[in-house]
mmCIF file of C-alpha atoms in Angstrom:
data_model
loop_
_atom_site.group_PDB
_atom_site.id
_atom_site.type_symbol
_atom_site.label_atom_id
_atom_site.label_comp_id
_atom_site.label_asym_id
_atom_site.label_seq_id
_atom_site.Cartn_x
_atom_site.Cartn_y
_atom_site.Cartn_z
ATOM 1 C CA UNK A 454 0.000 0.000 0.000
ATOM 2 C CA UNK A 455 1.242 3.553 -0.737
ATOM 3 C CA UNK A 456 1.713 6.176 1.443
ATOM 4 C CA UNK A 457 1.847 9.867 0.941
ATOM 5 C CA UNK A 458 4.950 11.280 2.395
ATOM 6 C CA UNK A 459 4.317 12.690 6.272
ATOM 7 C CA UNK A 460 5.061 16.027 6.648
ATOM 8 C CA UNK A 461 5.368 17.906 10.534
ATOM 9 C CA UNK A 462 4.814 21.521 10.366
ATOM 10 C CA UNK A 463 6.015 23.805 13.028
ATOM 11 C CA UNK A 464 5.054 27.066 12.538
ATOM 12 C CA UNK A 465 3.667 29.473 15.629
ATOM 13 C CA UNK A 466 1.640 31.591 13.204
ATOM 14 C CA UNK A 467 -1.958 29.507 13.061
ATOM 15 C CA UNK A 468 -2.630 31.536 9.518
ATOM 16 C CA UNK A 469 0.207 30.810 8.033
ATOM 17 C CA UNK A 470 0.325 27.476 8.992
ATOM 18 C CA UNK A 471 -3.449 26.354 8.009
ATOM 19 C CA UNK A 472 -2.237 27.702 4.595
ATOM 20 C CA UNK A 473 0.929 26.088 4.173
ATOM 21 C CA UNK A 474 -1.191 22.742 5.576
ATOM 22 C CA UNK A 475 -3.955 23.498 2.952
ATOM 23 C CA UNK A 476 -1.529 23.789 0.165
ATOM 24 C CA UNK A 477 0.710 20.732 1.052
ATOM 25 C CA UNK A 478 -2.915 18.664 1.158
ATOM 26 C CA UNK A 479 -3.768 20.111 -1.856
ATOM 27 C CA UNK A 480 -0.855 18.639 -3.417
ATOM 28 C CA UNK A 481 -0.734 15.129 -2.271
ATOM 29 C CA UNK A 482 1.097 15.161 1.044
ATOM 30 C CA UNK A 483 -0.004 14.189 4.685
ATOM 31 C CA UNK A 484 0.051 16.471 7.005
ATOM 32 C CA UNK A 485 0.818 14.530 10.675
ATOM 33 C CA UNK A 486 0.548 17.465 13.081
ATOM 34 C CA UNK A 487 0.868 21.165 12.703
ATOM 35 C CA UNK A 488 2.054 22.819 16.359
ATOM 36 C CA UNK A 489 3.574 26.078 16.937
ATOM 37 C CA UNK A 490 6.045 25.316 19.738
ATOM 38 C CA UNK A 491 9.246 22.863 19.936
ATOM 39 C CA UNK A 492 8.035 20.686 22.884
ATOM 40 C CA UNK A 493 4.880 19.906 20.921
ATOM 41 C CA UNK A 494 7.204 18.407 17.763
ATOM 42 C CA UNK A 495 9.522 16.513 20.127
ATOM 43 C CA UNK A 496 6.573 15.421 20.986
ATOM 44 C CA UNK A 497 4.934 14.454 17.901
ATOM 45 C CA UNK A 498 8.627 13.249 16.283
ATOM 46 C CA UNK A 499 8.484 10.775 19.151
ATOM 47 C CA UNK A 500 5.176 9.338 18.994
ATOM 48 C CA UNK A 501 4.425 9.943 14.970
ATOM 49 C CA UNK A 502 6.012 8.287 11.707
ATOM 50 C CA UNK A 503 7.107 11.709 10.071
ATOM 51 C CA UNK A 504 9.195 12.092 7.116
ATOM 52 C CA UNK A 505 10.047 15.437 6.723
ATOM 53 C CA UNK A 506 9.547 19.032 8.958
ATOM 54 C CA UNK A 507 8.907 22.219 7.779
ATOM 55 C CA UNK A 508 10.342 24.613 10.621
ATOM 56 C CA UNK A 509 9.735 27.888 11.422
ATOM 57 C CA UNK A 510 13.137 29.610 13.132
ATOM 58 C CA UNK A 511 11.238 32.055 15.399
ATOM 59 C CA UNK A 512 8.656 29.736 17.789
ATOM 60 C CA UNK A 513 5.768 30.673 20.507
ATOM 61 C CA UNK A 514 8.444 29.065 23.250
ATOM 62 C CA UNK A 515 11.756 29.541 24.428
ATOM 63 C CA UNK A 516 12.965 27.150 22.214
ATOM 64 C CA UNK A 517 13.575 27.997 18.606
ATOM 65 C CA UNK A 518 13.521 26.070 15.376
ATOM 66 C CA UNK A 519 16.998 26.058 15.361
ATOM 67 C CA UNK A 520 16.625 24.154 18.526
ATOM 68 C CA UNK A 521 14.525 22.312 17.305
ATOM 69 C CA UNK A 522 16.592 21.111 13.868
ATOM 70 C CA UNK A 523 19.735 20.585 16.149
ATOM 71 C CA UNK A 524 17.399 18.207 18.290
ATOM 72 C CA UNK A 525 16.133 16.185 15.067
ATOM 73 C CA UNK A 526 19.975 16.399 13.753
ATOM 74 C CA UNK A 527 20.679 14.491 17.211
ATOM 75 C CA UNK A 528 17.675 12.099 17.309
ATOM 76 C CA UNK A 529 16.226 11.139 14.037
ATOM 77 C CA UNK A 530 17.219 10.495 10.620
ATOM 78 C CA UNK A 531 14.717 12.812 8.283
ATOM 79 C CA UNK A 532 15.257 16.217 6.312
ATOM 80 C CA UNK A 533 13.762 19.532 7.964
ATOM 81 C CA UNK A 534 13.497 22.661 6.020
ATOM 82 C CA UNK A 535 13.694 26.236 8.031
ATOM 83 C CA UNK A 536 10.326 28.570 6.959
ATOM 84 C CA UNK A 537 11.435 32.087 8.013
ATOM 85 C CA UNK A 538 10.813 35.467 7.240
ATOM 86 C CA UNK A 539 14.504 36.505 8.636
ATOM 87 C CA UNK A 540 16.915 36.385 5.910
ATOM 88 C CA UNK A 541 19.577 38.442 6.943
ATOM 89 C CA UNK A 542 23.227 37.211 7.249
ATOM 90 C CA UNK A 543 22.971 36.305 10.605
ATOM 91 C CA UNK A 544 19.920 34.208 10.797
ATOM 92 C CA UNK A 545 21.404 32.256 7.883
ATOM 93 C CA UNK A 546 24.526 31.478 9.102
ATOM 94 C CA UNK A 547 22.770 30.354 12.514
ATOM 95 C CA UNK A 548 20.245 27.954 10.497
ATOM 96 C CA UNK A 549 23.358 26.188 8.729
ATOM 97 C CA UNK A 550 24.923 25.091 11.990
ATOM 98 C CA UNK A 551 23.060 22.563 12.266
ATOM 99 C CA UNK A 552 22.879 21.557 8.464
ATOM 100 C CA UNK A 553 18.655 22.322 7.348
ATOM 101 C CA UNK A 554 17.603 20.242 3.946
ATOM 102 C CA UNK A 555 16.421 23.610 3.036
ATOM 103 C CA UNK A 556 15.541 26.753 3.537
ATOM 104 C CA UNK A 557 11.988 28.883 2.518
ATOM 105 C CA UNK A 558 11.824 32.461 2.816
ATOM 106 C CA UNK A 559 8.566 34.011 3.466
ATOM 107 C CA UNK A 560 5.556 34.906 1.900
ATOM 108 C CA UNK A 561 6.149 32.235 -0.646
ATOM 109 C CA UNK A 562 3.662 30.648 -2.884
ATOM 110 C CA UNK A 563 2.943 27.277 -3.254
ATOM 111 C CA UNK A 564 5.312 26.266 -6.053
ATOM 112 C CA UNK A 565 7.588 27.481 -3.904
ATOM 113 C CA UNK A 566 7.074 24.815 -0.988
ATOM 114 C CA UNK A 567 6.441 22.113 -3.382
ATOM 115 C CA UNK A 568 10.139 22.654 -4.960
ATOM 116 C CA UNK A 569 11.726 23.160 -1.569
ATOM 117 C CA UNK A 570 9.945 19.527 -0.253
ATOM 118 C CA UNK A 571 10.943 17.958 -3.582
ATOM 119 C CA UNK A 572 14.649 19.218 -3.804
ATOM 120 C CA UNK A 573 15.177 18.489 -0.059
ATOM 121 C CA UNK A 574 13.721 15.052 -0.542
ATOM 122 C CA UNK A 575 16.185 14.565 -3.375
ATOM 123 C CA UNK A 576 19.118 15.770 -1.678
ATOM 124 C CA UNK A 577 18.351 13.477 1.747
ATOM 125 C CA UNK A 578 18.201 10.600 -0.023
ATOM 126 C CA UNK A 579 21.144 10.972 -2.271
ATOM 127 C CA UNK A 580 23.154 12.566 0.483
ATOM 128 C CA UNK A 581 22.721 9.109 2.269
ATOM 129 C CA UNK A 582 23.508 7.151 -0.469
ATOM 130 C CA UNK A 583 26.795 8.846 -0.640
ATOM 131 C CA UNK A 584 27.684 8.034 3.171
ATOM 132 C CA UNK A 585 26.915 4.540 2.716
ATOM 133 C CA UNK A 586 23.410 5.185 4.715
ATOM 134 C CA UNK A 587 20.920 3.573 2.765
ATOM 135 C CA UNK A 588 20.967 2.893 -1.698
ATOM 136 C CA UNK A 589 19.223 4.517 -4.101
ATOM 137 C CA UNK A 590 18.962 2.888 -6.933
ATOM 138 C CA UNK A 591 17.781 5.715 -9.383
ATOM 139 C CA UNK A 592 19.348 8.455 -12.118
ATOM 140 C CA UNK A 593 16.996 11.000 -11.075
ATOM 141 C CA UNK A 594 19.056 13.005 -13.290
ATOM 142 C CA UNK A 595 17.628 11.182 -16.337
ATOM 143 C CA UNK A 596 14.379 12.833 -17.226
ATOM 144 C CA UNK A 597 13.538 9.602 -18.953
ATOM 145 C CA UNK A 598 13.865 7.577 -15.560
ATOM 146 C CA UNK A 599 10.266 7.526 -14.441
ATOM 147 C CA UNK A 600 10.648 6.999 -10.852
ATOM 148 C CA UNK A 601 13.247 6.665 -8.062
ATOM 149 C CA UNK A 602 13.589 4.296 -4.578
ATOM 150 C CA UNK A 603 15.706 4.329 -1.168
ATOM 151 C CA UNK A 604 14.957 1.485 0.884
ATOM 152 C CA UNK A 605 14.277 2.720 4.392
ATOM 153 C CA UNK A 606 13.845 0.249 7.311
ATOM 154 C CA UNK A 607 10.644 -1.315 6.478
ATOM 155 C CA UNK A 608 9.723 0.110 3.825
ATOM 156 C CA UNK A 609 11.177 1.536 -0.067
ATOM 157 C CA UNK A 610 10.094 5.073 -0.995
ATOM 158 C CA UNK A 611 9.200 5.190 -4.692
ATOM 159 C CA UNK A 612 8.938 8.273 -6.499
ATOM 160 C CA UNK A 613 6.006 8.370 -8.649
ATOM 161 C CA UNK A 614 5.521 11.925 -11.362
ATOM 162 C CA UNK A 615 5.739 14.236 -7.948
ATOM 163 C CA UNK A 616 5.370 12.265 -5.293
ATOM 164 C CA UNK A 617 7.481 9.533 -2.986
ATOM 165 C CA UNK A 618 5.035 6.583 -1.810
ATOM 166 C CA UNK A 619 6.386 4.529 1.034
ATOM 167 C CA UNK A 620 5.565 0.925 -0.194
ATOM 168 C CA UNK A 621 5.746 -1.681 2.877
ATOM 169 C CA UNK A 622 8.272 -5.016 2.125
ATOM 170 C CA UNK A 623 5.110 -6.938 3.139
ATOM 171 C CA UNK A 624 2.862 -5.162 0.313
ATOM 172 C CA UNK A 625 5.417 -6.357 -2.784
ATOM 173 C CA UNK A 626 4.652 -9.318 -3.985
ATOM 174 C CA UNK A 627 7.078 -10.168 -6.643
ATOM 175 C CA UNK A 628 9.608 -7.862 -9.220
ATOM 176 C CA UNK A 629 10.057 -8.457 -12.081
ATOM 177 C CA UNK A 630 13.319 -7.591 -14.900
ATOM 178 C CA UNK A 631 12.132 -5.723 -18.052
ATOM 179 C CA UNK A 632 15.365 -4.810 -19.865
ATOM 180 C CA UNK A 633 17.123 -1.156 -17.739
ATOM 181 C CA UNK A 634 13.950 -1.414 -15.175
ATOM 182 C CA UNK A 635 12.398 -3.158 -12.555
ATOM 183 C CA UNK A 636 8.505 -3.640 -12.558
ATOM 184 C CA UNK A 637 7.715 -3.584 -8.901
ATOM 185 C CA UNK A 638 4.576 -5.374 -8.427
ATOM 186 C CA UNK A 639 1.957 -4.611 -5.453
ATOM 187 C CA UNK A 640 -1.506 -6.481 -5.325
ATOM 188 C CA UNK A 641 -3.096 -3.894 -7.690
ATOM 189 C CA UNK A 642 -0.183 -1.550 -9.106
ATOM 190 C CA UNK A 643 3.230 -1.553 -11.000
ATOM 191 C CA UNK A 644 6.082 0.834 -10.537
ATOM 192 C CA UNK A 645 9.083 1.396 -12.208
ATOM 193 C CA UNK A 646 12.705 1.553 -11.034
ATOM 194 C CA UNK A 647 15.759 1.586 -13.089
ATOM 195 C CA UNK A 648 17.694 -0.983 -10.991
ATOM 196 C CA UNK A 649 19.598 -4.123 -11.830
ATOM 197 C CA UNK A 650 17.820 -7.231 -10.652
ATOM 198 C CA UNK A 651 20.622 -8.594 -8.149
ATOM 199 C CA UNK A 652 21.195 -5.168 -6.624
ATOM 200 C CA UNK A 653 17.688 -4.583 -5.808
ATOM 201 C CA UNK A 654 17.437 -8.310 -4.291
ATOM 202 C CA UNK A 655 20.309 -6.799 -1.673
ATOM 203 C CA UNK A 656 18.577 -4.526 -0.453
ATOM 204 C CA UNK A 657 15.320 -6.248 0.118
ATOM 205 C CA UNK A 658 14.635 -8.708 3.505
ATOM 206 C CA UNK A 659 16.386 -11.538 2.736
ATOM 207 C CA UNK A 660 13.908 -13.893 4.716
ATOM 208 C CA UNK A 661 11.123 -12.930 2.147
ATOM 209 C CA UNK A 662 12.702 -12.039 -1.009
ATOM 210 C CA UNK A 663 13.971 -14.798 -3.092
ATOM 211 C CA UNK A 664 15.918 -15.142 -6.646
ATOM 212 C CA UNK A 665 13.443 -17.182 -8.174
ATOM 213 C CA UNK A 666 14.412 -16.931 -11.814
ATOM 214 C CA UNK A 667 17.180 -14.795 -13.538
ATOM 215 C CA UNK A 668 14.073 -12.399 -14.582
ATOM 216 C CA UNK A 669 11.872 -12.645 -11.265
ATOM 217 C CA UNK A 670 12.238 -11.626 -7.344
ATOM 218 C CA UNK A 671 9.445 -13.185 -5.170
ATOM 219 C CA UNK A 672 8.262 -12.487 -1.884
ATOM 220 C CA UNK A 673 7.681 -15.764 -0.820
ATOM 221 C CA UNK A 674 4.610 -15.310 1.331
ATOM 222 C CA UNK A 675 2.725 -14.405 -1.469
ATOM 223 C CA UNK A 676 3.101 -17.634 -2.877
ATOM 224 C CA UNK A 677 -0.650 -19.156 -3.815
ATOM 225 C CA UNK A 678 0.588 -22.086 -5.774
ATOM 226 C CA UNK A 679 3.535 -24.300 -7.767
ATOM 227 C CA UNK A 680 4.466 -26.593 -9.824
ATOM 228 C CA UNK A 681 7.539 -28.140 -10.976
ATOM 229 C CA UNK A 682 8.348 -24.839 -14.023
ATOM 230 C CA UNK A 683 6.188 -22.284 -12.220
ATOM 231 C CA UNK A 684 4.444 -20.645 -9.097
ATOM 232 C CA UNK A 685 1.429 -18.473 -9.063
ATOM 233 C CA UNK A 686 1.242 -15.169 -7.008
ATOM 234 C CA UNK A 687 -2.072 -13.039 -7.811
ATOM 235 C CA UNK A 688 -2.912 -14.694 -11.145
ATOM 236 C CA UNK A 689 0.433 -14.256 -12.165
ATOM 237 C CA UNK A 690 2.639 -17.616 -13.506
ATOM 238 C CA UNK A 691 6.048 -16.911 -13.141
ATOM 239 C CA UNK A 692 8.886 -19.065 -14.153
ATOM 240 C CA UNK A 693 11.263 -20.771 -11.715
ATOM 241 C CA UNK A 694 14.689 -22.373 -11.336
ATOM 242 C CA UNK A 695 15.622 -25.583 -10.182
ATOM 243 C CA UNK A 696 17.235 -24.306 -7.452
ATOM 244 C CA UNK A 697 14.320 -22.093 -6.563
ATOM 245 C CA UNK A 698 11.860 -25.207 -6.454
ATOM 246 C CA UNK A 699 14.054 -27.270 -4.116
ATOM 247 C CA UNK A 700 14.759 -24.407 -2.104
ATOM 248 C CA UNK A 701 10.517 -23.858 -1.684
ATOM 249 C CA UNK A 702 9.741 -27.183 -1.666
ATOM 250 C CA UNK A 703 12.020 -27.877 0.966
ATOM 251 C CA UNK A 704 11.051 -24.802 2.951
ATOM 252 C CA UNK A 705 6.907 -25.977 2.713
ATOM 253 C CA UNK A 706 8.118 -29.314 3.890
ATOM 254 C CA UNK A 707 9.868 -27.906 6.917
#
């Protein structure tokens, strides 16, 4: 199943945050909270999945968003983006000790925010590729790549036209090799990834995900049936190896 990405918004102005949560909505995204002080987000970023904040610098507390970012920096592993209307010299160079995704200058329009999510998003997830963090197995760069992945605990985000989708492990059910690209099959919908076939397997639970022919992954528990040449998962037949049939076979009588 796909998610929308969750987005926290901190921001101590309730007008300017019901429109910054009203355009984010409008465009797809989730909004998770929306509080205007920094113990409410600890808060939230402790009890709530969130995948990105949108933080403004100057909060209703003693606290500030820069507080606030250095706390995230400390605790969690997402992209924040300072929303400010201070951008003198000074502000700035306070905001990039402690390294924002991005940074959003006030009024701004909603264009504006989308870009800032999307570029921020971008740079997170290739800025952990680079420190050996997670993989992403993408060339975003390549307009003709239609989509783009980074496997994240339990989940892969998938970028699909302007979104990313968390998909659960649990929700693929088998991948398939179609020449550069993946097909990454769910119960009712296929997304592409430009990926080879054996790199994506490594980065998928290796309990559940199986090599079961030099074109197919499988997540085994969505096995419904096989044979001796095939197995079924969701109406689909898909060919297997030798190998892969002893291995199942062995594993059922277990």
């Amino acid at each position: 199943m796909e998610q929308p990405i969750k987005i926290l918004i901190v921001e101590d102005n309730v007008i300017i945050a019901d429109d910054m949560q009203s355009m984010l909505e409008e465009i797809g995204y989730e909004i998770v909270d929306n509080v205007i002080v920094y113990e409410q987000a600890v808060e939230v970023l402790k009890t709530q999945q969130v995948d990105l904040v949108l933080i403004d610098i100057i909060l209703a507390s003693d606290k500030t968003g820069i507080d606030l970012g250095k706390h995230i920096r400390e605790n969690y592993d997402i992209p924040f983006i300072f929303v400010t209307s201070n951008s003198d010299r000074a502000t700035v160079e306070n905001a990039k000790t402690v390294k924002p995704n991005g940074y959003l200058v006030k009024p701004f329009e909603q264009q504006d925010l989308y870009t800032s999510i999307e570029i921020a998003l971008s740079n997170f997830i290739y800025g952990k590729q680079a420190s050996g963090k997670t993989a992403s197995n993408s060339v975003e760069s390549n307009e003709d790549v239609p989509m783009s992945n980074s496997i994240l605990k339990d989940s892969i985000f998938v970028k699909k036209q302007h979104l990313y989708y968390r998909i659960q492990f649990g929700d693929i059910q088998f991948i398939k090799a179609d020449n550069v690209y993946l097909e990454v099959n769910t119960a009712d919908k296929k997304f592409l990834v430009r990926s080879p076939l054996k790199d994506y397997l490594e980065k998928l639970p290796p309990n559940k995900f199986y090599r079961a022919h030099k074109s197919y992954i499988v997540n085994v528990d969505h096995i419904d049936a096989i044979n001796s040449k095939d197995i079924l998962i969701n109406n689909t037949l898909i060919p297997i190896s030798k190998d892969f049939k002893e291995f199942i076979i062995s594993a059922m009588n277990s």
